[in-house]
Tab-separated table of C-alpha atoms in Angstrom:
chain	number	residue	atom	x	y	z
Z	1	MET	CA	0.039	0.079	0.109
Z	2	GLU	CA	1.371	3.406	-1.037
Z	3	THR	CA	1.827	5.756	2.013
Z	4	THR	CA	1.761	9.608	1.612
Z	5	PHE	CA	3.210	12.051	3.838
Z	6	SER	CA	2.661	15.743	4.413
Z	7	ARG	CA	5.243	18.210	3.009
Z	8	ARG	CA	6.618	19.114	6.264
Z	9	GLU	CA	7.023	15.274	7.218
Z	10	GLN	CA	8.621	14.765	3.774
Z	11	LYS	CA	11.145	17.557	4.542
Z	12	ARG	CA	11.831	16.140	8.088
Z	13	ARG	CA	12.577	12.629	6.660
Z	14	LYS	CA	14.904	14.020	3.768
Z	15	LYS	CA	16.943	16.017	6.572
Z	16	ARG	CA	17.052	12.885	8.724
Z	17	GLY	CA	18.293	10.817	5.768
Z	18	ASN	CA	21.147	13.251	5.149
Z	19	LYS	CA	22.256	13.417	8.497
Z	20	HIS	CA	22.313	9.506	8.219
Z	21	LEU	CA	24.410	9.514	5.251
Z	22	LEU	CA	26.900	12.086	6.719
Z	23	ARG	CA	27.413	9.849	9.666
Z	24	ASN	CA	28.219	6.684	7.440
Z	25	LEU	CA	30.511	8.888	5.031
Z	26	VAL	CA	34.073	7.574	4.907
Z	27	LEU	CA	36.472	10.613	4.032
Z	28	PRO	CA	39.681	9.784	1.969
Z	29	SER	CA	42.876	9.535	4.079
Z	30	PRO	CA	45.607	12.101	3.339
Z	31	ALA	CA	47.523	11.298	0.077
Z	32	PRO	CA	50.732	9.144	1.030
Z	33	SER	CA	52.874	11.654	-0.641
Z	34	SER	CA	51.923	14.330	1.737
Z	35	SER	CA	51.932	12.235	4.891
Z	36	ALA	CA	54.296	9.299	4.767
Z	37	TYR	CA	57.287	11.336	5.761
Z	38	ILE	CA	55.549	12.412	8.942
Z	39	LYS	CA	54.370	9.258	9.941
Z	40	GLN	CA	58.101	7.763	9.359
Z	41	ALA	CA	59.414	10.508	11.628
Z	42	GLY	CA	56.727	9.847	14.393
Z	43	LEU	CA	55.029	12.926	13.844
Z	44	PRO	CA	51.355	13.199	13.392
Z	45	LEU	CA	49.653	15.142	10.600
Z	46	ILE	CA	48.735	18.680	11.604
Z	47	ASP	CA	45.608	20.521	10.280
Z	48	LYS	CA	47.434	23.477	8.679
Z	49	ARG	CA	44.167	25.700	8.754
Z	50	GLU	CA	44.625	25.712	12.471
Z	51	LYS	CA	46.308	28.987	13.578
Z	52	ARG	CA	49.933	28.332	14.464
Z	53	THR	CA	49.678	29.215	18.179
Z	54	LYS	CA	50.151	27.495	21.476
Z	55	LYS	CA	46.218	27.885	21.987
Z	56	SER	CA	45.458	25.996	18.925
Z	57	GLU	CA	48.233	23.358	19.529
Z	58	ASP	CA	46.977	22.639	22.824
Z	59	SER	CA	43.458	22.525	21.487
Z	60	MET	CA	44.850	20.021	18.649
Z	61	ALA	CA	46.309	17.750	21.453
Z	62	ALA	CA	43.389	17.911	23.567
Z	63	ASN	CA	41.054	16.782	20.645
Z	64	GLY	CA	43.324	13.914	20.000
Z	65	ASN	CA	45.090	15.578	16.637
Z	66	GLY	CA	48.606	14.778	17.735
Z	67	ASN	CA	50.770	12.561	19.983
Z	68	GLY	CA	52.748	15.837	21.476
Z	69	LEU	CA	55.653	15.682	18.864
Z	70	ALA	CA	54.073	17.514	15.841
Z	71	ASN	CA	52.232	20.063	17.964
Z	72	GLY	CA	55.242	20.483	20.310
Z	73	THR	CA	53.365	19.801	23.439
Z	74	GLY	CA	55.459	16.522	24.161
Z	75	THR	CA	58.975	17.643	23.347
Z	76	ARG	CA	58.810	21.403	23.192
Z	77	GLY	CA	61.425	23.142	25.277
Z	78	LYS	CA	62.857	19.565	26.177
Z	79	PRO	CA	65.934	17.777	25.144
Z	80	ILE	CA	65.686	14.707	22.899
Z	81	LYS	CA	68.098	11.883	23.097
Z	82	CYS	CA	68.682	10.178	19.685
Z	83	LYS	CA	71.495	8.482	17.531
Z	84	ALA	CA	74.196	10.617	15.798
Z	85	ALA	CA	77.468	9.767	13.849
Z	86	VAL	CA	80.071	11.616	16.136
Z	87	ALA	CA	83.516	12.471	14.555
Z	88	TRP	CA	85.770	12.418	17.687
Z	89	ALA	CA	89.132	13.085	15.815
Z	90	PRO	CA	90.247	13.351	12.317
Z	91	GLY	CA	90.297	10.226	10.356
Z	92	GLU	CA	88.781	8.076	13.180
Z	93	PRO	CA	85.568	6.073	12.101
Z	94	LEU	CA	82.640	7.863	13.043
Z	95	SER	CA	80.918	6.623	16.184
Z	96	VAL	CA	77.151	6.158	15.889
Z	97	GLU	CA	75.994	6.681	19.532
Z	98	GLU	CA	73.531	8.443	21.809
Z	99	VAL	CA	73.584	12.324	21.876
Z	100	GLU	CA	71.268	14.737	23.536
Z	101	VAL	CA	69.877	17.509	21.262
Z	102	ALA	CA	68.778	20.598	22.976
Z	103	PRO	CA	65.609	22.305	22.229
Z	104	PRO	CA	65.825	25.188	19.272
Z	105	GLY	CA	66.711	28.664	20.433
Z	106	ARG	CA	65.480	31.916	19.130
Z	107	LEU	CA	64.910	31.820	15.476
Z	108	GLU	CA	65.849	28.240	15.372
Z	109	VAL	CA	64.174	24.938	14.349
Z	110	ARG	CA	64.495	21.336	15.448
Z	111	VAL	CA	64.432	18.854	12.460
Z	112	LYS	CA	63.924	15.142	12.461
Z	113	VAL	CA	66.282	13.962	9.765
Z	114	LEU	CA	65.024	11.217	7.515
Z	115	PHE	CA	67.431	11.171	4.771
Z	116	THR	CA	71.236	12.107	4.683
Z	117	SER	CA	73.988	11.713	2.170
Z	118	ILE	CA	77.637	12.066	2.087
Z	119	CYS	CA	79.607	14.819	0.364
Z	120	HIS	CA	83.472	15.223	-0.500
Z	121	THR	CA	83.346	18.323	1.887
Z	122	ASP	CA	82.115	16.005	4.529
Z	123	LEU	CA	84.809	13.663	3.674
Z	124	SER	CA	87.503	16.441	3.824
Z	125	ALA	CA	86.251	17.788	7.024
Z	126	TRP	CA	86.451	14.231	8.709
Z	127	LYS	CA	90.062	13.838	7.570
Z	128	GLY	CA	90.922	17.214	8.931
Z	129	GLU	CA	92.639	18.095	5.691
Z	130	ASN	CA	92.380	21.850	6.504
Z	131	GLU	CA	94.119	22.413	9.878
Z	132	MET	CA	92.412	25.685	10.438
Z	133	GLN	CA	89.103	24.230	10.195
Z	134	ARG	CA	89.514	21.179	12.753
Z	135	LYS	CA	87.027	21.234	15.502
Z	136	PHE	CA	86.259	18.171	17.297
Z	137	PRO	CA	83.946	16.294	18.459
Z	138	ARG	CA	81.750	17.228	15.779
Z	139	ILE	CA	78.585	16.083	13.945
Z	140	LEU	CA	79.176	16.514	10.084
Z	141	GLY	CA	76.717	16.114	7.284
Z	142	HIS	CA	75.017	18.799	5.231
Z	143	GLU	CA	72.920	17.243	2.549
Z	144	ALA	CA	69.522	15.907	4.011
Z	145	ALA	CA	65.604	16.337	4.217
Z	146	GLY	CA	63.355	15.999	7.147
Z	147	VAL	CA	60.426	17.217	9.193
Z	148	VAL	CA	60.238	20.192	11.502
Z	149	GLU	CA	59.779	18.842	15.071
Z	150	SER	CA	59.509	22.219	16.940
Z	151	VAL	CA	60.482	25.745	16.393
Z	152	GLY	CA	61.980	28.491	18.532
Z	153	GLU	CA	60.907	31.820	19.649
Z	154	GLY	CA	60.456	34.270	16.760
Z	155	VAL	CA	60.246	31.779	14.003
Z	156	GLU	CA	57.225	32.502	11.815
Z	157	ASP	CA	57.596	30.923	8.505
Z	158	LEU	CA	58.113	27.391	9.730
Z	159	ALA	CA	55.783	25.174	11.998
Z	160	PRO	CA	55.909	21.456	13.392
Z	161	GLY	CA	55.263	19.046	10.528
Z	162	ASP	CA	56.658	21.113	7.622
Z	163	HIS	CA	58.774	19.274	5.158
Z	164	VAL	CA	62.153	20.935	4.922
Z	165	VAL	CA	65.691	20.749	3.287
Z	166	PRO	CA	68.656	22.074	5.100
Z	167	ILE	CA	70.909	24.523	3.523
Z	168	PHE	CA	74.434	25.411	4.662
Z	169	THR	CA	74.391	28.936	3.260
Z	170	GLY	CA	71.097	30.540	4.790
Z	171	GLU	CA	68.948	33.294	3.856
Z	172	CYS	CA	67.579	35.700	6.448
Z	173	GLY	CA	65.671	37.874	4.243
Z	174	ALA	CA	66.345	41.087	6.195
Z	175	CYS	CA	69.905	41.919	5.230
Z	176	SER	CA	71.474	44.051	2.445
Z	177	TYR	CA	72.723	40.828	1.004
Z	178	CYS	CA	69.267	39.121	0.890
Z	179	GLY	CA	67.845	42.265	-0.647
Z	180	SER	CA	70.380	42.302	-3.406
Z	181	GLY	CA	69.567	40.331	-6.547
Z	182	LYS	CA	73.354	40.248	-7.292
Z	183	THR	CA	74.368	37.677	-4.699
Z	184	ASN	CA	72.860	34.590	-2.913
Z	185	LEU	CA	75.032	35.417	0.125
Z	186	CYS	CA	73.504	36.449	3.526
Z	187	GLY	CA	74.978	38.489	6.068
Z	188	PRO	CA	74.620	36.691	9.280
Z	189	TYR	CA	73.888	32.996	7.872
Z	190	ARG	CA	76.309	32.715	5.105
Z	191	VAL	CA	78.384	29.539	4.811
Z	192	ASN	CA	81.512	29.864	6.885
Z	193	PRO	CA	83.678	26.452	7.200
Z	194	PHE	CA	85.365	27.849	10.388
Z	195	LYS	CA	81.952	28.238	12.215
Z	196	SER	CA	80.954	25.443	14.614
Z	197	THR	CA	78.338	27.031	16.889
Z	198	MET	CA	74.854	28.370	16.543
Z	199	ALA	CA	74.420	32.088	15.549
Z	200	SER	CA	72.115	33.261	18.223
Z	201	ASP	CA	74.303	32.453	21.289
Z	202	ASP	CA	77.371	30.993	20.197
Z	203	GLY	CA	76.701	27.839	21.734
Z	204	THR	CA	76.163	24.254	20.765
Z	205	ARG	CA	72.872	22.197	20.552
Z	206	PHE	CA	74.595	18.807	21.081
Z	207	THR	CA	76.103	17.122	23.817
Z	208	ALA	CA	77.514	13.657	24.111
Z	209	VAL	CA	79.568	11.377	26.812
Z	210	ASP	CA	83.124	11.076	26.097
Z	211	LYS	CA	85.376	7.924	26.922
Z	212	SER	CA	86.003	9.353	30.422
Z	213	GLY	CA	82.403	9.646	31.145
Z	214	ASP	CA	82.378	13.318	30.890
Z	215	ARG	CA	79.325	14.885	28.986
Z	216	ARG	CA	80.742	17.553	26.679
Z	217	PRO	CA	79.564	19.791	23.793
Z	218	VAL	CA	79.435	18.411	20.203
Z	219	TYR	CA	80.112	20.975	17.671
Z	220	HIS	CA	78.239	21.969	14.701
Z	221	PHE	CA	79.090	21.786	10.922
Z	222	LEU	CA	78.276	24.258	7.963
Z	223	ASN	CA	75.062	25.364	9.655
Z	224	THR	CA	73.477	22.019	9.454
Z	225	SER	CA	75.025	19.034	11.117
Z	226	THR	CA	72.717	16.457	9.458
Z	227	PHE	CA	74.468	13.078	10.608
Z	228	ALA	CA	71.946	12.816	13.343
Z	229	GLU	CA	68.309	11.704	13.751
Z	230	TYR	CA	67.549	15.308	15.182
Z	231	THR	CA	69.427	18.396	14.281
Z	232	VAL	CA	69.023	22.022	15.294
Z	233	LEU	CA	69.305	24.814	12.411
Z	234	ASP	CA	69.020	28.536	12.192
Z	235	ALA	CA	65.434	29.118	10.556
Z	236	ALA	CA	67.388	30.945	7.794
Z	237	CYS	CA	69.057	27.471	6.793
Z	238	ALA	CA	65.777	25.358	6.674
Z	239	VAL	CA	63.722	25.538	3.341
Z	240	LYS	CA	60.036	24.573	3.490
Z	241	ILE	CA	59.391	22.658	0.544
Z	242	ASN	CA	56.133	21.172	-1.272
Z	243	PRO	CA	55.098	18.340	1.041
Z	244	LYS	CA	54.151	16.261	-1.814
Z	245	ALA	CA	57.720	16.083	-3.014
Z	246	PRO	CA	59.907	12.927	-2.319
Z	247	LEU	CA	62.086	13.719	0.288
Z	248	GLU	CA	64.859	11.306	-0.415
Z	249	LYS	CA	65.370	12.941	-3.803
Z	250	MET	CA	64.948	16.500	-2.471
Z	251	SER	CA	67.570	15.753	0.056
Z	252	LEU	CA	70.039	16.150	-2.910
Z	253	LEU	CA	68.989	19.808	-3.223
Z	254	SER	CA	70.814	20.442	-0.054
Z	255	CYS	CA	74.230	20.386	-1.857
Z	256	CYS	CA	75.287	18.549	-5.212
Z	257	ILE	CA	72.344	19.240	-7.575
Z	258	SER	CA	71.573	22.978	-6.452
Z	259	THR	CA	75.441	23.703	-6.559
Z	260	GLY	CA	75.928	21.979	-10.020
Z	261	VAL	CA	72.730	22.638	-11.752
Z	262	GLY	CA	72.879	26.237	-10.544
Z	263	ALA	CA	76.082	26.886	-11.713
Z	264	ALA	CA	75.070	26.118	-15.086
Z	265	TRP	CA	71.878	27.786	-15.008
Z	266	ASN	CA	72.507	30.782	-12.736
Z	267	THR	CA	76.279	31.531	-12.525
Z	268	ALA	CA	77.415	30.784	-16.031
Z	269	ASN	CA	73.818	30.925	-17.698
Z	270	VAL	CA	74.963	28.203	-20.300
Z	271	SER	CA	73.268	29.014	-23.727
Z	272	LYS	CA	71.893	26.521	-26.235
Z	273	GLY	CA	74.437	25.074	-28.567
Z	274	SER	CA	77.550	26.104	-26.606
Z	275	THR	CA	80.397	23.958	-25.544
Z	276	VAL	CA	81.308	23.073	-22.026
Z	277	ALA	CA	84.148	21.361	-19.902
Z	278	VAL	CA	83.557	19.731	-16.703
Z	279	PHE	CA	86.746	19.014	-14.586
Z	280	GLY	CA	86.040	16.405	-11.863
Z	281	LEU	CA	83.054	13.913	-12.466
Z	282	GLY	CA	82.063	13.438	-8.913
Z	283	ALA	CA	78.368	14.453	-7.935
Z	284	VAL	CA	78.867	18.176	-8.333
Z	285	GLY	CA	80.739	17.672	-11.646
Z	286	LEU	CA	77.670	15.589	-13.108
Z	287	ALA	CA	75.101	17.985	-11.659
Z	288	VAL	CA	76.893	20.610	-13.777
Z	289	ALA	CA	76.658	18.245	-16.704
Z	290	GLU	CA	72.943	17.683	-16.104
Z	291	GLY	CA	72.226	21.422	-15.937
Z	292	ALA	CA	74.167	22.048	-19.255
Z	293	ARG	CA	72.413	19.104	-20.821
Z	294	LEU	CA	69.019	20.726	-19.734
Z	295	ARG	CA	70.198	24.119	-21.375
Z	296	GLY	CA	70.907	22.480	-24.640
Z	297	ALA	CA	74.673	22.568	-24.701
Z	298	ALA	CA	75.979	20.914	-27.890
Z	299	ARG	CA	79.015	19.552	-26.659
Z	300	ILE	CA	79.935	18.517	-22.742
Z	301	ILE	CA	83.374	17.472	-22.285
Z	302	GLY	CA	84.201	15.378	-18.922
Z	303	VAL	CA	87.582	15.575	-17.697
Z	304	ASP	CA	88.784	12.900	-14.946
Z	305	ILE	CA	91.674	10.479	-13.872
Z	306	ASN	CA	89.042	7.729	-13.540
Z	307	PRO	CA	87.920	6.209	-16.875
Z	308	GLU	CA	85.403	4.067	-14.901
Z	309	LYS	CA	83.381	7.143	-14.432
Z	310	TYR	CA	82.698	7.894	-18.254
Z	311	THR	CA	79.563	5.218	-18.225
Z	312	LYS	CA	77.728	6.999	-15.389
Z	313	ALA	CA	78.914	10.677	-16.802
Z	314	LYS	CA	77.196	9.764	-20.340
Z	315	GLU	CA	73.881	8.842	-18.543
Z	316	MET	CA	74.115	12.562	-17.085
Z	317	GLY	CA	74.851	14.087	-20.293
Z	318	ILE	CA	78.824	14.172	-20.696
Z	319	THR	CA	79.498	13.623	-24.476
Z	320	ASP	CA	83.199	13.333	-24.712
Z	321	PHE	CA	85.485	12.208	-22.153
Z	322	ILE	CA	89.179	12.999	-21.550
Z	323	ASN	CA	91.393	10.788	-19.032
Z	324	SER	CA	93.991	13.569	-18.039
Z	325	LYS	CA	96.300	11.031	-16.898
Z	326	ALA	CA	96.235	9.169	-20.357
Z	327	CYS	CA	96.022	11.987	-22.931
Z	328	GLY	CA	99.702	12.603	-23.530
Z	329	LYS	CA	99.690	16.376	-23.488
Z	330	PRO	CA	98.164	19.135	-21.286
Z	331	VAL	CA	94.431	18.751	-21.110
Z	332	HIS	CA	93.700	22.380	-22.295
Z	333	GLU	CA	95.384	21.586	-25.568
Z	334	VAL	CA	93.353	18.617	-26.204
Z	335	ILE	CA	90.333	20.514	-25.486
Z	336	ARG	CA	91.390	23.522	-27.679
Z	337	GLU	CA	91.747	20.991	-30.577
Z	338	MET	CA	88.589	19.390	-29.818
Z	339	THR	CA	86.669	22.661	-30.044
Z	340	ASP	CA	88.400	24.803	-32.286
Z	341	GLY	CA	90.151	27.165	-29.913
Z	342	GLY	CA	88.754	26.308	-26.513
Z	343	VAL	CA	85.028	25.849	-24.725
Z	344	ASP	CA	82.647	28.537	-23.888
Z	345	TYR	CA	82.370	27.577	-20.307
Z	346	SER	CA	84.509	25.275	-17.834
Z	347	PHE	CA	83.778	24.177	-14.483
Z	348	GLU	CA	86.488	23.423	-11.980
Z	349	CYS	CA	84.937	20.734	-9.461
Z	350	THR	CA	88.121	19.314	-7.790
Z	351	GLY	CA	89.675	21.729	-5.354
Z	352	ILE	CA	93.135	21.149	-7.051
Z	353	ASN	CA	95.063	24.264	-8.209
Z	354	ASP	CA	96.736	22.522	-11.070
Z	355	VAL	CA	93.130	21.543	-12.289
Z	356	LEU	CA	92.007	25.125	-11.986
Z	357	ARG	CA	94.702	26.321	-14.100
Z	358	GLU	CA	93.888	23.683	-16.895
Z	359	ALA	CA	90.127	24.794	-16.675
Z	360	PHE	CA	91.043	28.449	-17.249
Z	361	VAL	CA	93.270	28.110	-20.271
Z	362	SER	CA	90.938	25.473	-21.848
Z	363	THR	CA	88.355	28.202	-22.402
Z	364	HIS	CA	88.171	30.199	-25.338
Z	365	ASP	CA	89.961	33.413	-25.417
Z	366	GLY	CA	87.770	36.767	-25.719
Z	367	TRP	CA	84.710	35.274	-24.033
Z	368	GLY	CA	85.511	31.995	-22.195
Z	369	LEU	CA	84.237	31.910	-18.572
Z	370	THR	CA	85.509	29.490	-15.803
Z	371	VAL	CA	83.433	28.731	-12.695
Z	372	VAL	CA	85.095	27.555	-9.607
Z	373	LEU	CA	83.149	24.964	-7.553
Z	374	GLY	CA	86.004	22.835	-5.991
Z	375	ILE	CA	87.005	23.576	-2.230
Z	376	HIS	CA	90.660	24.688	-2.364
Z	377	ALA	CA	92.829	24.309	0.563
Z	378	THR	CA	94.323	27.501	2.533
Z	379	PRO	CA	96.523	29.228	1.850
Z	380	LYS	CA	96.928	28.456	-1.720
Z	381	MET	CA	96.854	31.229	-4.095
Z	382	MET	CA	95.159	31.075	-7.631
Z	383	PRO	CA	97.522	29.824	-10.381
Z	384	LEU	CA	97.066	32.718	-12.731
Z	385	HIS	CA	98.755	35.779	-13.838
Z	386	PRO	CA	96.710	38.968	-13.910
Z	387	MET	CA	97.724	39.715	-17.311
Z	388	GLU	CA	96.166	36.559	-18.436
Z	389	LEU	CA	92.680	38.194	-17.939
Z	390	PHE	CA	93.284	40.669	-20.563
Z	391	ASP	CA	92.769	37.872	-23.134
Z	392	GLY	CA	89.104	38.060	-22.454
Z	393	ARG	CA	88.954	35.052	-20.381
Z	394	ARG	CA	87.144	35.446	-17.052
Z	395	ILE	CA	86.822	33.456	-13.812
Z	396	THR	CA	84.419	33.516	-11.044
Z	397	GLY	CA	83.246	31.443	-7.922
Z	398	CYS	CA	80.000	30.028	-7.141
Z	399	ILE	CA	78.409	29.015	-3.778
Z	400	PHE	CA	75.226	26.857	-3.710
Z	401	GLY	CA	74.607	27.316	-7.278
Z	402	ASP	CA	73.917	31.233	-6.768
Z	403	PHE	CA	70.422	30.014	-5.740
Z	404	LYS	CA	68.878	32.108	-2.898
Z	405	GLY	CA	67.869	28.993	-0.893
Z	406	LYS	CA	64.642	29.928	1.049
Z	407	SER	CA	62.988	32.107	-1.759
Z	408	GLN	CA	64.300	30.112	-4.804
Z	409	LEU	CA	64.609	26.455	-3.834
Z	410	PRO	CA	60.782	25.987	-3.243
Z	411	GLU	CA	59.984	27.175	-6.858
Z	412	LEU	CA	62.803	24.718	-8.150
Z	413	VAL	CA	60.879	21.881	-6.240
Z	414	ASP	CA	57.641	22.702	-7.881
Z	415	LYS	CA	59.223	22.695	-11.249
Z	416	CYS	CA	60.599	19.442	-10.684
Z	417	MET	CA	57.130	18.063	-9.475
Z	418	ASN	CA	55.267	19.338	-12.413
Z	419	GLY	CA	57.888	18.355	-15.016
Z	420	GLU	CA	59.015	21.674	-15.973
Z	421	ALA	CA	62.378	20.811	-14.626
Z	422	LYS	CA	63.619	17.371	-15.667
Z	423	ILE	CA	66.328	16.839	-13.422
Z	424	ASN	CA	67.561	13.055	-13.233
Z	425	PHE	CA	67.704	12.789	-9.332
Z	426	ASP	CA	67.867	9.128	-9.429
Z	427	GLY	CA	70.910	9.117	-11.678
Z	428	PHE	CA	72.812	10.697	-8.603
Z	429	ILE	CA	71.910	7.890	-5.868
Z	430	THR	CA	74.145	5.229	-6.368
Z	431	HIS	CA	73.619	3.461	-3.153
Z	432	LYS	CA	71.017	3.277	-0.202
Z	433	MET	CA	71.830	2.013	3.239
Z	434	PRO	CA	70.731	2.447	6.761
Z	435	PHE	CA	72.362	5.386	8.819
Z	436	SER	CA	74.248	2.553	10.790
Z	437	ASN	CA	76.388	2.131	8.003
Z	438	ILE	CA	77.604	5.476	7.321
Z	439	ASN	CA	81.350	4.518	7.602
Z	440	LYS	CA	80.899	1.996	4.806
Z	441	ALA	CA	79.236	5.169	2.884
Z	442	PHE	CA	82.317	7.018	3.612
Z	443	GLN	CA	84.552	4.355	2.263
Z	444	LEU	CA	82.524	3.972	-0.792
Z	445	LEU	CA	83.001	7.751	-1.511
Z	446	GLU	CA	86.476	7.805	-0.774
Z	447	GLU	CA	87.249	4.950	-3.237
Z	448	GLY	CA	85.336	6.590	-5.926
Z	449	LYS	CA	82.754	3.951	-5.987
Z	450	SER	CA	79.579	6.221	-5.108
Z	451	LEU	CA	78.118	9.567	-6.078
Z	452	ARG	CA	75.624	9.886	-3.316
Z	453	CYS	CA	74.907	7.045	-0.860
Z	454	LEU	CA	71.688	7.909	0.746
Z	455	LEU	CA	71.202	7.061	4.359
Z	456	HIS	CA	67.929	6.683	5.743
Z	457	LEU	CA	67.224	7.342	9.348
């Protein structure tokens, strides 16, 4: 029998039915790409629509939206004990042991490191090759990616749960250097290899127990110290990036890819159809080749003493290879013969004075440009005579690929995500290991068997 209801009853039933549907509606969970790393770090997701104040953070904790890490109520203002690879003396194997990481100070952030890798700069510092830069015990590492755990007083552009990439040369955004379009240096937070403490109070945020049982400070390295499960950074040295970007790949933007690709794009501004020579085919050198390839360089000549590197180099854009130990004459003469007078751009990525000399004279007179990327020992001077500059060749240095880290890296990440910048991140990662195998990773790099060994913490 068909039953009819009044118009009012029909509206009441319809409203009741909609509520029933809403009660049974299952909302989709957050995309893995945006939440997986926060879960891996042990940090819960944060509703970014909430105001970033203590009141709202406490409210989220009360409503069950956090376990105290992401909203800071569990660890804010408290030390964290975690594992770190401590360098106690030059050349000694790193000791993976427990350290205590203090809370972030004013204008600082504490970061849960998820991925880190090893650069030749770490290798050099570990060996103590430059006596003036020796400072031990120390936590090395400067190429990484992670998630913000807590922030210090005065930090407004970062919050717990943000995905970040540490950078060794910061950007405060307020000094005259940051306000200039002519440099990527920053007055207070520029890279300084002699610096081993935090900018705010000249202190350290790490302590560890030495062999005698005494707790002592552990020094910082290049504004970053990423060989630890947690590290404290100046907020000026932490770049917030797209949470959908894969952190294991984005970690390479902390150093090698930004430095090499940026040297080709920003410093040299490599033009389509030009000729390029790259001296030293480590990760930075191959990042230069990658940048030159993406800019459409017609010929990219790689120079190295290890012929086994050519196979990998071809994948990254190298078109020709010169074994500097086997060519029978100065490398610059070979390059001039190959390129009808010299290349348009050369990049020195070794830190060896004699190689710098060859890179400079391998460029074409009248317009050749040499970009210096290698870290050279002090107090050696440049192997050039001032009068050689009158032939029209130019030479310049490059830090971090002339990228302004905090203001320009996020855009580069977005371009990588949407396919506009087709950088071959995977080509640089030759090994993956747990953090506990960090000494093996150092050995692989020292033996020339790896480009980047990605360590997961």
